[in-house]
CSV table of C-alpha atoms in Angstrom, one decimal:
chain,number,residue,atom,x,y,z
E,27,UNK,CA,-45.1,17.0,-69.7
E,28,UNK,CA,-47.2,17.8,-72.5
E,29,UNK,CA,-46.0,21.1,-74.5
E,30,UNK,CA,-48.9,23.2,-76.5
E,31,UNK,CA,-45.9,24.2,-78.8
E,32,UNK,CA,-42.9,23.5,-79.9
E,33,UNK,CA,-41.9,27.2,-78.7
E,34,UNK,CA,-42.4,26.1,-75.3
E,35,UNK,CA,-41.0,22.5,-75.4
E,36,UNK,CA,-37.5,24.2,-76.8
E,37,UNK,CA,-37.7,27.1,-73.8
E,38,UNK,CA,-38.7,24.1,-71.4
E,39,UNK,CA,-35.1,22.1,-72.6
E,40,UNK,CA,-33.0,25.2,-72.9
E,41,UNK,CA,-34.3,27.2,-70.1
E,42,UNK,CA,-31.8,28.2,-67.4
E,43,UNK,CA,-34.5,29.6,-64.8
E,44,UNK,CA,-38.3,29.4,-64.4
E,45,UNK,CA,-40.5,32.0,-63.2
E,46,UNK,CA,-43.4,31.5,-60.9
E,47,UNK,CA,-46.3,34.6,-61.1
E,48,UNK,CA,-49.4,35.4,-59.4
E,49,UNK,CA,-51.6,38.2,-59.3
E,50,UNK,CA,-51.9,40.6,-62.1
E,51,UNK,CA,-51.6,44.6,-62.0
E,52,UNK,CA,-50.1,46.2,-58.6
E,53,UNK,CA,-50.9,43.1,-56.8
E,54,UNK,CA,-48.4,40.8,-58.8
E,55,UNK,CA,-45.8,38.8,-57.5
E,56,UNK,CA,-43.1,37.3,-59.5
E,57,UNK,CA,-40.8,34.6,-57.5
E,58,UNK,CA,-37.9,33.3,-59.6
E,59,UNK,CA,-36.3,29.8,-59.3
E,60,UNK,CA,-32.8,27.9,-60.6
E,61,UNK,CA,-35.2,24.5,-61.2
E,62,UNK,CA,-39.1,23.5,-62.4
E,63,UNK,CA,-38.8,21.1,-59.0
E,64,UNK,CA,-38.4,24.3,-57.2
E,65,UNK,CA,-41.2,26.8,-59.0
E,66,UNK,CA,-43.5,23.2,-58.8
E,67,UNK,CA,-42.7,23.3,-54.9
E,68,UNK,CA,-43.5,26.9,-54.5
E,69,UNK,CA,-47.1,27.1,-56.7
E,70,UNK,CA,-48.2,23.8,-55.0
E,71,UNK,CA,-48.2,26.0,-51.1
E,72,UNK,CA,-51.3,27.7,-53.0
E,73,UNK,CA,-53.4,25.1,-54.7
E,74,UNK,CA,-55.6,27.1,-56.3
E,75,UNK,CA,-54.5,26.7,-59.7
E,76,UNK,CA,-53.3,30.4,-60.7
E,77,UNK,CA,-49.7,30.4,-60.1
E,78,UNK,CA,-48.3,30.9,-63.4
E,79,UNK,CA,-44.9,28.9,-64.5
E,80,UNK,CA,-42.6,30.7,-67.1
E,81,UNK,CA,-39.5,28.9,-68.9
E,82,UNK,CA,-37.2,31.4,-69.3
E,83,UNK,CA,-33.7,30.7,-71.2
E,84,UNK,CA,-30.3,32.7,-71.8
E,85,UNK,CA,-31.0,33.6,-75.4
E,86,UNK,CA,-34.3,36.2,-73.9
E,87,UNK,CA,-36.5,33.3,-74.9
E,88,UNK,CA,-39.8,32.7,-72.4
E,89,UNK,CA,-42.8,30.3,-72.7
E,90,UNK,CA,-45.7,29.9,-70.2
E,91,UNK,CA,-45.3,26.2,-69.4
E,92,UNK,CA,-48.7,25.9,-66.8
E,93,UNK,CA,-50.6,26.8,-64.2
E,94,UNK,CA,-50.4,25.1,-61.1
């Protein structure tokens, strides 16, 4: 995995949950996952490229890690 910053890399290896969004506004849907493997799984049902996956770690910190 290749990290645009080093703010993301450190919420990648610290991060406790991952987020998986689509949509924006009233049409947004946020699922939330224990694992990458698991947010990975759930984008790849839609392969169009927009699901957005968000590091998120115990200390309040959150990165966008890619689209998938």
């Amino acid at each position: 995995m290749h990290f645009q910053t080093p703010h993301e890399q450190f919420c990648f290896e610290t991060a406790t949950g991952f987020n998986a969004v689509r949509g924006r506004g009233v049409s947004r849907i946020k699922e939330t996952f224990s694992t990458f493997a698991s947010a990975l799984e759930y984008a790849d049902q839609y392969v169009d490229g927009r699901t957005m996956l968000y590091a998120i770690n115990d200390m309040g910190n959150s990165a966008h890690i890619c689209n998938r």
